[in-house]
PDB file of C-alpha atoms in Angstrom:
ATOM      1  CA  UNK K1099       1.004 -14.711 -10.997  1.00 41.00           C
ATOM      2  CA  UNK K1100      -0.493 -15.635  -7.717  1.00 47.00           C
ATOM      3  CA  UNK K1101      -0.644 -14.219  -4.157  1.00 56.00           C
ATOM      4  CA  UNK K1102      -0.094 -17.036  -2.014  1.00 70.00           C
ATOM      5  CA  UNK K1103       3.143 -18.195  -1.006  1.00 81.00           C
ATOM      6  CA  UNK K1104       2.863 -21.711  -0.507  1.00 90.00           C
ATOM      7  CA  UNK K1105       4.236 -24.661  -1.799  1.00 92.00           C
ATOM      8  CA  UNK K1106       2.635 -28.110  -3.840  1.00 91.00           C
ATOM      9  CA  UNK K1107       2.363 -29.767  -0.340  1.00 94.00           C
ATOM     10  CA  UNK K1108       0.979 -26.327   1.716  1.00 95.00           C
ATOM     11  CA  UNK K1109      -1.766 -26.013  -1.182  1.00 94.00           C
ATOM     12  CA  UNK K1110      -2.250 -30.238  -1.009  1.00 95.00           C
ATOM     13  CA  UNK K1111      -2.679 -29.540   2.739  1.00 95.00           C
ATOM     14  CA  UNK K1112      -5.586 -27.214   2.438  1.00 96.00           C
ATOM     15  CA  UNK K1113      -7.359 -28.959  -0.295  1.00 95.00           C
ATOM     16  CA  UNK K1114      -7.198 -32.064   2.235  1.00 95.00           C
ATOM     17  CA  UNK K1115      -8.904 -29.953   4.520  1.00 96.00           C
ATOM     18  CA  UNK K1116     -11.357 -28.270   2.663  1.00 96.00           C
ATOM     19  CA  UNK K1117     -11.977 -31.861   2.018  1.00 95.00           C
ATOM     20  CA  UNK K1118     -12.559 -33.136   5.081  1.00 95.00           C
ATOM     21  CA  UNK K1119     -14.976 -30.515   5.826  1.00 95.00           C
ATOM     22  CA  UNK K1120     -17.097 -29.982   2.752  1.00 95.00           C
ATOM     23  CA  UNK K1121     -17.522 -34.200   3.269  1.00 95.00           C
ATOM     24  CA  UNK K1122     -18.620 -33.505   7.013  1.00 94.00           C
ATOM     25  CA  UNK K1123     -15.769 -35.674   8.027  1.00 94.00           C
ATOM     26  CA  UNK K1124     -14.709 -32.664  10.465  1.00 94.00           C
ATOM     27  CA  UNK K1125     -16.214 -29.584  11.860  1.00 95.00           C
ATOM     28  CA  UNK K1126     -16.035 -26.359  10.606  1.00 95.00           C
ATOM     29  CA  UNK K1127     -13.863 -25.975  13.732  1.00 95.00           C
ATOM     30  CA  UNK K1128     -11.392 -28.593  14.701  1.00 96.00           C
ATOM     31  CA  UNK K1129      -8.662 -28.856  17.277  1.00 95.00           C
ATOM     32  CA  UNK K1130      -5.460 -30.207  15.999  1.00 96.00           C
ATOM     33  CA  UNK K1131      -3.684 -32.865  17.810  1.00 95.00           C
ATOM     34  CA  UNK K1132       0.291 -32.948  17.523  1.00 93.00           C
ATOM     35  CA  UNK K1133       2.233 -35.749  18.676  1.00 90.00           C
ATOM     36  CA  UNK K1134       6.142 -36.298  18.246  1.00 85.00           C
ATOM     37  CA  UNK K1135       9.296 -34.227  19.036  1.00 83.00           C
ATOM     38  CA  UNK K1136      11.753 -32.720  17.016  1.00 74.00           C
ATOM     39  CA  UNK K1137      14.030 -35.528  16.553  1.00 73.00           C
ATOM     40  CA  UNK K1138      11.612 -38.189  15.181  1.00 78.00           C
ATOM     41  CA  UNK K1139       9.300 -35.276  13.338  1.00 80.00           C
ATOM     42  CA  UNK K1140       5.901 -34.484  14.618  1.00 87.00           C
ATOM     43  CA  UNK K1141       1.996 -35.995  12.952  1.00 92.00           C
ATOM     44  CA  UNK K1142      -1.578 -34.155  13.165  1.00 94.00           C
ATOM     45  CA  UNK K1143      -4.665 -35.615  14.160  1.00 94.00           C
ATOM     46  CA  UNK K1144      -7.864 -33.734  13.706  1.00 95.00           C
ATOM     47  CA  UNK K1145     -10.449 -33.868  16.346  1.00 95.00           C
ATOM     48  CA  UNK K1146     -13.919 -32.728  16.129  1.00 93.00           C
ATOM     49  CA  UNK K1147     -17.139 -33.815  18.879  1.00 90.00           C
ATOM     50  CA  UNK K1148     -18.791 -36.825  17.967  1.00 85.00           C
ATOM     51  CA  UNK K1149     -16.914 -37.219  14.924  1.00 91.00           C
ATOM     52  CA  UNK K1150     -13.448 -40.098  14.481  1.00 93.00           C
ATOM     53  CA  UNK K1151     -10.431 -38.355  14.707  1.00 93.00           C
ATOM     54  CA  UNK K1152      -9.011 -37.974  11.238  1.00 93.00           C
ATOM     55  CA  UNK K1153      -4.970 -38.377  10.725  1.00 93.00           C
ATOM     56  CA  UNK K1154      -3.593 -35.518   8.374  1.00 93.00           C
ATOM     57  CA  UNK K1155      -0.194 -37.416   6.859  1.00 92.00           C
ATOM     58  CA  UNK K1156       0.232 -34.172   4.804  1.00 92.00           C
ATOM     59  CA  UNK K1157       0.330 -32.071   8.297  1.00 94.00           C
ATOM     60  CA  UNK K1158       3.908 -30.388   9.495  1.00 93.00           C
ATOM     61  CA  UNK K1159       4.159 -27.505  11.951  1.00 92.00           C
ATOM     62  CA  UNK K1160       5.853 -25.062   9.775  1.00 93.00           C
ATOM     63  CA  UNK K1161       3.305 -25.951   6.770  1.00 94.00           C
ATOM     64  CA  UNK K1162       0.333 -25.000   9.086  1.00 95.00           C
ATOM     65  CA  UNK K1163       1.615 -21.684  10.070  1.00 94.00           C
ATOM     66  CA  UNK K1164       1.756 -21.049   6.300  1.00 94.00           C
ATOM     67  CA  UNK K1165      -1.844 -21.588   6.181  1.00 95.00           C
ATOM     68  CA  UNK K1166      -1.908 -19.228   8.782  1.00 94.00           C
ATOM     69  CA  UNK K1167       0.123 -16.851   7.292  1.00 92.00           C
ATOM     70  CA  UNK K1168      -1.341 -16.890   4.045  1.00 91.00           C
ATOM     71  CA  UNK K1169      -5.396 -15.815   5.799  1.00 92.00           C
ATOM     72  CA  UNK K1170      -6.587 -19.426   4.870  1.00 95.00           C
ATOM     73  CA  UNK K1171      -6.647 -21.313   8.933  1.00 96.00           C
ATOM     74  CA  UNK K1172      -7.359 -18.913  12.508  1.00 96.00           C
ATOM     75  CA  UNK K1173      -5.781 -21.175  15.084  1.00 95.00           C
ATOM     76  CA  UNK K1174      -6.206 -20.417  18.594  1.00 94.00           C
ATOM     77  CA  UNK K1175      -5.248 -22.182  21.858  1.00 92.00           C
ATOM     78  CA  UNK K1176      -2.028 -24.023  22.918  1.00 89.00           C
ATOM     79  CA  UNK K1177       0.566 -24.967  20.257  1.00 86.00           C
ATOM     80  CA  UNK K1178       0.478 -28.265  20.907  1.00 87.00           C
ATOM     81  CA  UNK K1179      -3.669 -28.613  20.577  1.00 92.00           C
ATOM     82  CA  UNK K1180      -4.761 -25.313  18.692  1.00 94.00           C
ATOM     83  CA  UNK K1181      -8.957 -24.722  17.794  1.00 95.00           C
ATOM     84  CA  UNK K1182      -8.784 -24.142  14.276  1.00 96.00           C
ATOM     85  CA  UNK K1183     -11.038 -23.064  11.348  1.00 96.00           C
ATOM     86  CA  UNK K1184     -10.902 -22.661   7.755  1.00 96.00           C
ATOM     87  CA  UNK K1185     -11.442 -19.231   6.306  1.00 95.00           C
ATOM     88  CA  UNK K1186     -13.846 -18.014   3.645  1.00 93.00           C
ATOM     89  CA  UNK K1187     -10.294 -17.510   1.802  1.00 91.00           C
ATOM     90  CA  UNK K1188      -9.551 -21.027   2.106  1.00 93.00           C
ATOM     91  CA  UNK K1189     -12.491 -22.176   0.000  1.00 93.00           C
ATOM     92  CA  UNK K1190     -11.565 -19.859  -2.898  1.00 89.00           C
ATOM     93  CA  UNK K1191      -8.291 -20.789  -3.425  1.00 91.00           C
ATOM     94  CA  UNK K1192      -9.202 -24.281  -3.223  1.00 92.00           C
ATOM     95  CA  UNK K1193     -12.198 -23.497  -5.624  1.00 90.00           C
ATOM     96  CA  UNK K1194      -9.620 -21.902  -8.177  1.00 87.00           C
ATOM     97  CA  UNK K1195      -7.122 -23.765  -7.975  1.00 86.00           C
ATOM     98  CA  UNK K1196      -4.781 -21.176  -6.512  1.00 85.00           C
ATOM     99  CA  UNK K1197      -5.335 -19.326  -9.393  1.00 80.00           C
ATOM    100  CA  UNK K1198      -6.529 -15.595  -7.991  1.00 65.00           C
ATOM    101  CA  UNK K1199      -5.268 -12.703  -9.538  1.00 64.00           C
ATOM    102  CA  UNK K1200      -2.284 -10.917  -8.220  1.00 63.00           C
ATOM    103  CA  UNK K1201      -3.956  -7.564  -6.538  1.00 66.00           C
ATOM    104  CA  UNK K1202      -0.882  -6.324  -4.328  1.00 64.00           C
ATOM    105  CA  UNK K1203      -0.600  -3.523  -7.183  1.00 64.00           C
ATOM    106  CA  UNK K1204      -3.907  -2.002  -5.675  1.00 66.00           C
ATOM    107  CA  UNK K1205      -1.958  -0.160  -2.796  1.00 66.00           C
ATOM    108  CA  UNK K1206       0.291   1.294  -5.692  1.00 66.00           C
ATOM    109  CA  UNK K1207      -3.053   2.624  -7.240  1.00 66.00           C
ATOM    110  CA  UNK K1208      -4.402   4.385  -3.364  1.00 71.00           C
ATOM    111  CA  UNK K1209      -1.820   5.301  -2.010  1.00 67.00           C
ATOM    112  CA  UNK K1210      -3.324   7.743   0.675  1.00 68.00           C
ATOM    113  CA  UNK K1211      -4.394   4.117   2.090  1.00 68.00           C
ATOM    114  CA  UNK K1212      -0.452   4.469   3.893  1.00 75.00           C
ATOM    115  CA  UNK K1213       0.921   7.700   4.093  1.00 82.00           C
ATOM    116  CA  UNK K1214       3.993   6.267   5.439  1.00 81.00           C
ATOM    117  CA  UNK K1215       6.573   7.417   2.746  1.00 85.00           C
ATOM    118  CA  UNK K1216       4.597  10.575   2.077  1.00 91.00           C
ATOM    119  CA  UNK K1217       6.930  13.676   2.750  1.00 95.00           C
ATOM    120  CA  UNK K1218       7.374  14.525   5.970  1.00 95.00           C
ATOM    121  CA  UNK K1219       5.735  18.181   5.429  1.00 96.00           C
ATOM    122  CA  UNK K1220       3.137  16.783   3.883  1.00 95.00           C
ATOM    123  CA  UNK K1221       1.945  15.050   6.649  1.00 93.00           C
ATOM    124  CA  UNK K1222       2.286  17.640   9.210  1.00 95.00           C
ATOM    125  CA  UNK K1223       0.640  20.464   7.296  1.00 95.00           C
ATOM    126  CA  UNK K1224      -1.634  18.582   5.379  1.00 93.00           C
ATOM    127  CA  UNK K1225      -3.322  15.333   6.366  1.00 90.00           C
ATOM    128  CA  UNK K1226      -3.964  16.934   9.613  1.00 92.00           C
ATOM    129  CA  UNK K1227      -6.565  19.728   7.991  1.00 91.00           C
ATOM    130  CA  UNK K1228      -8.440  16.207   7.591  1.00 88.00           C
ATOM    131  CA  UNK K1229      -8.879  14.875  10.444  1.00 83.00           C
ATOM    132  CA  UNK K1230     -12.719  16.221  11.333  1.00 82.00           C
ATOM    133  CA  UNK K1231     -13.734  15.312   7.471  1.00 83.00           C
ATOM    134  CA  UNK K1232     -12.304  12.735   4.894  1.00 85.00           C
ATOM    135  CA  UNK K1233     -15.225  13.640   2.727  1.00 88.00           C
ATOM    136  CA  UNK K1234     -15.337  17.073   3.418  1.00 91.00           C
ATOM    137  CA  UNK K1235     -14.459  18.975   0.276  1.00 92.00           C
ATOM    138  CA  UNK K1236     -13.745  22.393   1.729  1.00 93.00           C
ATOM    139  CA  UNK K1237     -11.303  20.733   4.097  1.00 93.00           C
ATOM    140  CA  UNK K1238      -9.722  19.136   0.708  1.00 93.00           C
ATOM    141  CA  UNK K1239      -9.605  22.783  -0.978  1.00 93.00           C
ATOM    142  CA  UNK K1240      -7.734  23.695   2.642  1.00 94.00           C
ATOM    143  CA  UNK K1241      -5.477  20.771   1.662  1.00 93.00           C
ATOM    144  CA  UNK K1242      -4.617  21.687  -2.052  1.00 93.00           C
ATOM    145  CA  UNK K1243      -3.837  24.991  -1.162  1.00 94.00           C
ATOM    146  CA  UNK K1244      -1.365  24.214   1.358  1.00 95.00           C
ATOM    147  CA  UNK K1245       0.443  21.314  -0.810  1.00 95.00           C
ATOM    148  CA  UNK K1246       0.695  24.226  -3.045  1.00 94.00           C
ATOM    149  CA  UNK K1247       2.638  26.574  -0.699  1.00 93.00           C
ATOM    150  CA  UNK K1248       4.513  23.674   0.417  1.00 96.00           C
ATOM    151  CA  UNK K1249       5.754  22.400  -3.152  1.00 96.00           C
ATOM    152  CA  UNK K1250       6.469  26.461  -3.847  1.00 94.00           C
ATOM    153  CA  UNK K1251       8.408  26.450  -0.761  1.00 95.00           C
ATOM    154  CA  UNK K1252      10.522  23.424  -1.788  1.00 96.00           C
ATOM    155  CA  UNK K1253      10.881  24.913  -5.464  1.00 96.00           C
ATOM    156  CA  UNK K1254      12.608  28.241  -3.281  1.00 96.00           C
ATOM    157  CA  UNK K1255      14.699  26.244  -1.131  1.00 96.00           C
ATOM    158  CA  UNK K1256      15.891  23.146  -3.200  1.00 97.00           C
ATOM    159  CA  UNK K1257      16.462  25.910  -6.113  1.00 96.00           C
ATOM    160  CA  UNK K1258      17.817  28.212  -4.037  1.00 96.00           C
ATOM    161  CA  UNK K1259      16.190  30.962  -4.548  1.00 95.00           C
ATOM    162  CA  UNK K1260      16.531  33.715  -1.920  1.00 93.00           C
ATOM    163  CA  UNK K1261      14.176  36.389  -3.802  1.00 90.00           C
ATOM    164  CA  UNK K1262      10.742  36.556  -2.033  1.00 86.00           C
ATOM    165  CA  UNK K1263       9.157  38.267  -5.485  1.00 87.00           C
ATOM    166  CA  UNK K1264      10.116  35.050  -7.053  1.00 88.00           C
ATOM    167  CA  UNK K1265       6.732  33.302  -7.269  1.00 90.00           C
ATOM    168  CA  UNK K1266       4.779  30.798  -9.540  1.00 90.00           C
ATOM    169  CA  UNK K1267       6.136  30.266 -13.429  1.00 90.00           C
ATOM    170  CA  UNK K1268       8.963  33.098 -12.659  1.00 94.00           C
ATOM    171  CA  UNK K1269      10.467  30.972  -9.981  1.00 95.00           C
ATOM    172  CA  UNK K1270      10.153  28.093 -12.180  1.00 96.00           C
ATOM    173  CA  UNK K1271      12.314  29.386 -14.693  1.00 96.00           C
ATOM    174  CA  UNK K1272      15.064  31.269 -12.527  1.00 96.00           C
ATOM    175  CA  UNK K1273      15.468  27.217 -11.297  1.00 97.00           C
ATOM    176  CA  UNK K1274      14.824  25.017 -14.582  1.00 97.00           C
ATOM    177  CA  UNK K1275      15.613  27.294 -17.523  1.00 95.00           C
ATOM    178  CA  UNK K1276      19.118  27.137 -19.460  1.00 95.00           C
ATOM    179  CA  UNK K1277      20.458  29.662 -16.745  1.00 95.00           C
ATOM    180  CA  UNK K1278      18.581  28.708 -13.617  1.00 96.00           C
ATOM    181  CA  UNK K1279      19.942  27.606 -10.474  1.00 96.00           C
ATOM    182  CA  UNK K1280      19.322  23.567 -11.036  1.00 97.00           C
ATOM    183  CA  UNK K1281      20.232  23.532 -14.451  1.00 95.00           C
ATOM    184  CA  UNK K1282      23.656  21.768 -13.981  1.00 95.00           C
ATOM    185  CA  UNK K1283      21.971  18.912 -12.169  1.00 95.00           C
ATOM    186  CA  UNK K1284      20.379  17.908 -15.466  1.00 95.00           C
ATOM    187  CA  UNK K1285      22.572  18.055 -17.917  1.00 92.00           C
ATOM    188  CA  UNK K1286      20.544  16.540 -20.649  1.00 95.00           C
ATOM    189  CA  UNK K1287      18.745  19.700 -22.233  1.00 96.00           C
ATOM    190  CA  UNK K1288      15.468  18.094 -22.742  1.00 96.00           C
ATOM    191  CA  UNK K1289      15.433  16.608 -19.387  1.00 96.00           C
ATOM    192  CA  UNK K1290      15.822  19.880 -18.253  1.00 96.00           C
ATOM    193  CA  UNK K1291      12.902  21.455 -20.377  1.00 97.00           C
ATOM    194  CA  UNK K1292      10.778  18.659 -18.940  1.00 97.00           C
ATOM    195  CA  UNK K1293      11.388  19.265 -15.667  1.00 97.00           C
ATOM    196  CA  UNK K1294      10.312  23.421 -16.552  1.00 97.00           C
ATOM    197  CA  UNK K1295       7.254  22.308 -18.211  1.00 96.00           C
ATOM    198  CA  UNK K1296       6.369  19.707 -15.804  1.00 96.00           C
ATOM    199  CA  UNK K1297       6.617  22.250 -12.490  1.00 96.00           C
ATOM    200  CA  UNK K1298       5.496  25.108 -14.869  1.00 94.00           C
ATOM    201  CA  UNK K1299       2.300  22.985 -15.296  1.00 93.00           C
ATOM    202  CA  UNK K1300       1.297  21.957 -11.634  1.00 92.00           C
ATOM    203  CA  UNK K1301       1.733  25.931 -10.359  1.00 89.00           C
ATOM    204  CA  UNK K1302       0.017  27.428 -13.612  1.00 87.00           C
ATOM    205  CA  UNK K1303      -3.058  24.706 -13.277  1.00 87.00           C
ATOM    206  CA  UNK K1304      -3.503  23.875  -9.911  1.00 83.00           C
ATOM    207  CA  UNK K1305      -0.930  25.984  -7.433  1.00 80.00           C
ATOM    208  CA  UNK K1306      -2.315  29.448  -8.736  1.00 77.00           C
ATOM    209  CA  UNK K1307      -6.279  29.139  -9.149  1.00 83.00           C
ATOM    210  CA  UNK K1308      -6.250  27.507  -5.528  1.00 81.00           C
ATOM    211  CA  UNK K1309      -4.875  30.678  -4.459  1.00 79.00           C
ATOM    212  CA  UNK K1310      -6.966  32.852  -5.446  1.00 80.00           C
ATOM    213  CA  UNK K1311     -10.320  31.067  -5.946  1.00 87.00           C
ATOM    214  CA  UNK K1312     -12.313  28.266  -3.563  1.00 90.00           C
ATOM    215  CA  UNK K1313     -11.832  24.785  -5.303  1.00 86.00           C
ATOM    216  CA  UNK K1314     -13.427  22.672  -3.386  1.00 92.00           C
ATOM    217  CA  UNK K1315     -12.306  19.649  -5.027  1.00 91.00           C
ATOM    218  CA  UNK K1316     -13.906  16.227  -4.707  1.00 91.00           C
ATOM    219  CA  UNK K1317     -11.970  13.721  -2.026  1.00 91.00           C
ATOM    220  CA  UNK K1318     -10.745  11.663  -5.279  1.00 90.00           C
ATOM    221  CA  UNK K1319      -9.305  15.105  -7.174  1.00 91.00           C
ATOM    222  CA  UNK K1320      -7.725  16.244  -3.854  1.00 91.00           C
ATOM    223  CA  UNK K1321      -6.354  13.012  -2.886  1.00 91.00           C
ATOM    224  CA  UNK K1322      -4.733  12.559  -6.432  1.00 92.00           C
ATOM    225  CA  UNK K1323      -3.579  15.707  -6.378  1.00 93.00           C
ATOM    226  CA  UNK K1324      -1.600  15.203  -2.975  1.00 93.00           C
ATOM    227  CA  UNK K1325      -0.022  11.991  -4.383  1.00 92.00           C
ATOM    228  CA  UNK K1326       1.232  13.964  -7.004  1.00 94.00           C
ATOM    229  CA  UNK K1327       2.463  16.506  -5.132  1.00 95.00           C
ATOM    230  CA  UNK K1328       4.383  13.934  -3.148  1.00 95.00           C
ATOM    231  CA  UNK K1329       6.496  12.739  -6.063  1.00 95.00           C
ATOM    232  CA  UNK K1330       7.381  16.264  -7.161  1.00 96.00           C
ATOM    233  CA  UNK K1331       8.732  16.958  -4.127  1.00 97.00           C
ATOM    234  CA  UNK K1332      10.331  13.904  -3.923  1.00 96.00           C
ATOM    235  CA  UNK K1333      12.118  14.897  -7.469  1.00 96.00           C
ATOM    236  CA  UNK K1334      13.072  18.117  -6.239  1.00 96.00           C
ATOM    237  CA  UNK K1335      14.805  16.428  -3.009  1.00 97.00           C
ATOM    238  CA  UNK K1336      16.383  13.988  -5.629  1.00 96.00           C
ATOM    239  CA  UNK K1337      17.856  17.762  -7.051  1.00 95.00           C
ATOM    240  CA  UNK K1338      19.729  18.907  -4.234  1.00 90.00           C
TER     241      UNK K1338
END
């Protein structure tokens, strides 16, 4: 699969003027010269200093703003006569074939890179403990610990659980064992027994130690570890 969005004639068009350039037939930067109106269509002429203008028959309006679009032509100037210029992304595609590699998966993979979606407690409580350090791995072990209280919180109130002596694997189980308060939300048996082990897990290996010991994780550990907490609580809100 590819990443750009352009049809046969939008890729012709840029291999035309990748052309044009690499032969030195036009500048590097060009103006583009439309003539026409809507009812009889519109044509391009490229213009460069000291050079012939050249006509670009492959040229439409709408197939130039895809070039745009798509990062491969920085236009500037009036509509009707824009400076343009080629970008180093141009020449790749062109080079390939159109052939790059799909990597809109990446921002699946780093998340933290948006925080948009992230719950909304989460971002008040959390990301701001980062805002003097990124890199700062006592600021991270600040950050763990409060996702922790935050996803213990959620367990309490999605589960309700009104007992404050309720804590860590106990107040798992009074929510996700055969009896507990969520039980009839998940009425397959080993769904439910998954959903124990899995919220067992993340308080027994990560929620208790970081309250009671310094962590100081690395940025990667506590970033991963914030994602994660993310989609739990995003399960448990799926619960209520």
């Amino acid at each position: 699969m590819t990443r750009y969005n352009l049809t046969d004639n939008q890729k012709n068009l840029l291999k035309e003027l990748v052309t044009l350039i690499q032969l030195g037939s036009v500048d590097e930067e060009f103006q583009i010269f439309w003539s026409g109106n809507d009812a009889i269509g519109y044509s391009a002429m490229l213009v460069s200093p000291n050079k012939p203008s050249e006509m670009l028959p492959l040229a439409t309006k709408s197939g130039i703003a895809a070039l745009e679009s798509c990062g491969f032509l920085s236009c500037q100037g009036s509509s009707s006569r824009p400076t343009c210029a080629l970008t180093g992304e141009a020449y790749i595609a062109v080079e390939t074939d159109f052939n790059s590699p799909d990597t809109s998966f990446i921002e699946y993979l780093t998340p933290l890179t948006g925080i948009d979606g992230f719950d909304e407690e989460l971002k008040t409580r959390c990301i701001p403990l980062l805002a003097t350090g990124g890199s700062d791995s006592t600021l991270w072990d600040s950050v763990v610990r409060t996702a922790g209280v935050i996803l213990e919180a959620r367990l309490r109130d999605v589960g309700s659980i009104s007992d404050p002596n309720q804590t860590g694997q106990g107040l798992v189980n009074a929510i996700f064992n055969k009896s507990g308060t969520l039980a009839s939300k998940l009425t397959v048996d080993s769904e439910r027994q998954g959903y124990r082990d899995l919220y067992a897990g993340i308080v027994g290996s990560f929620r208790n130690p970081s309250a009671h010991r310094l962590i100081d994780p690395t940025p990667e550990d506590g970033g991963a570890f914030l994602v994660f907490v993310n989609l739990l609580l995003k399960k448990l809100e799926a619960l209520r």
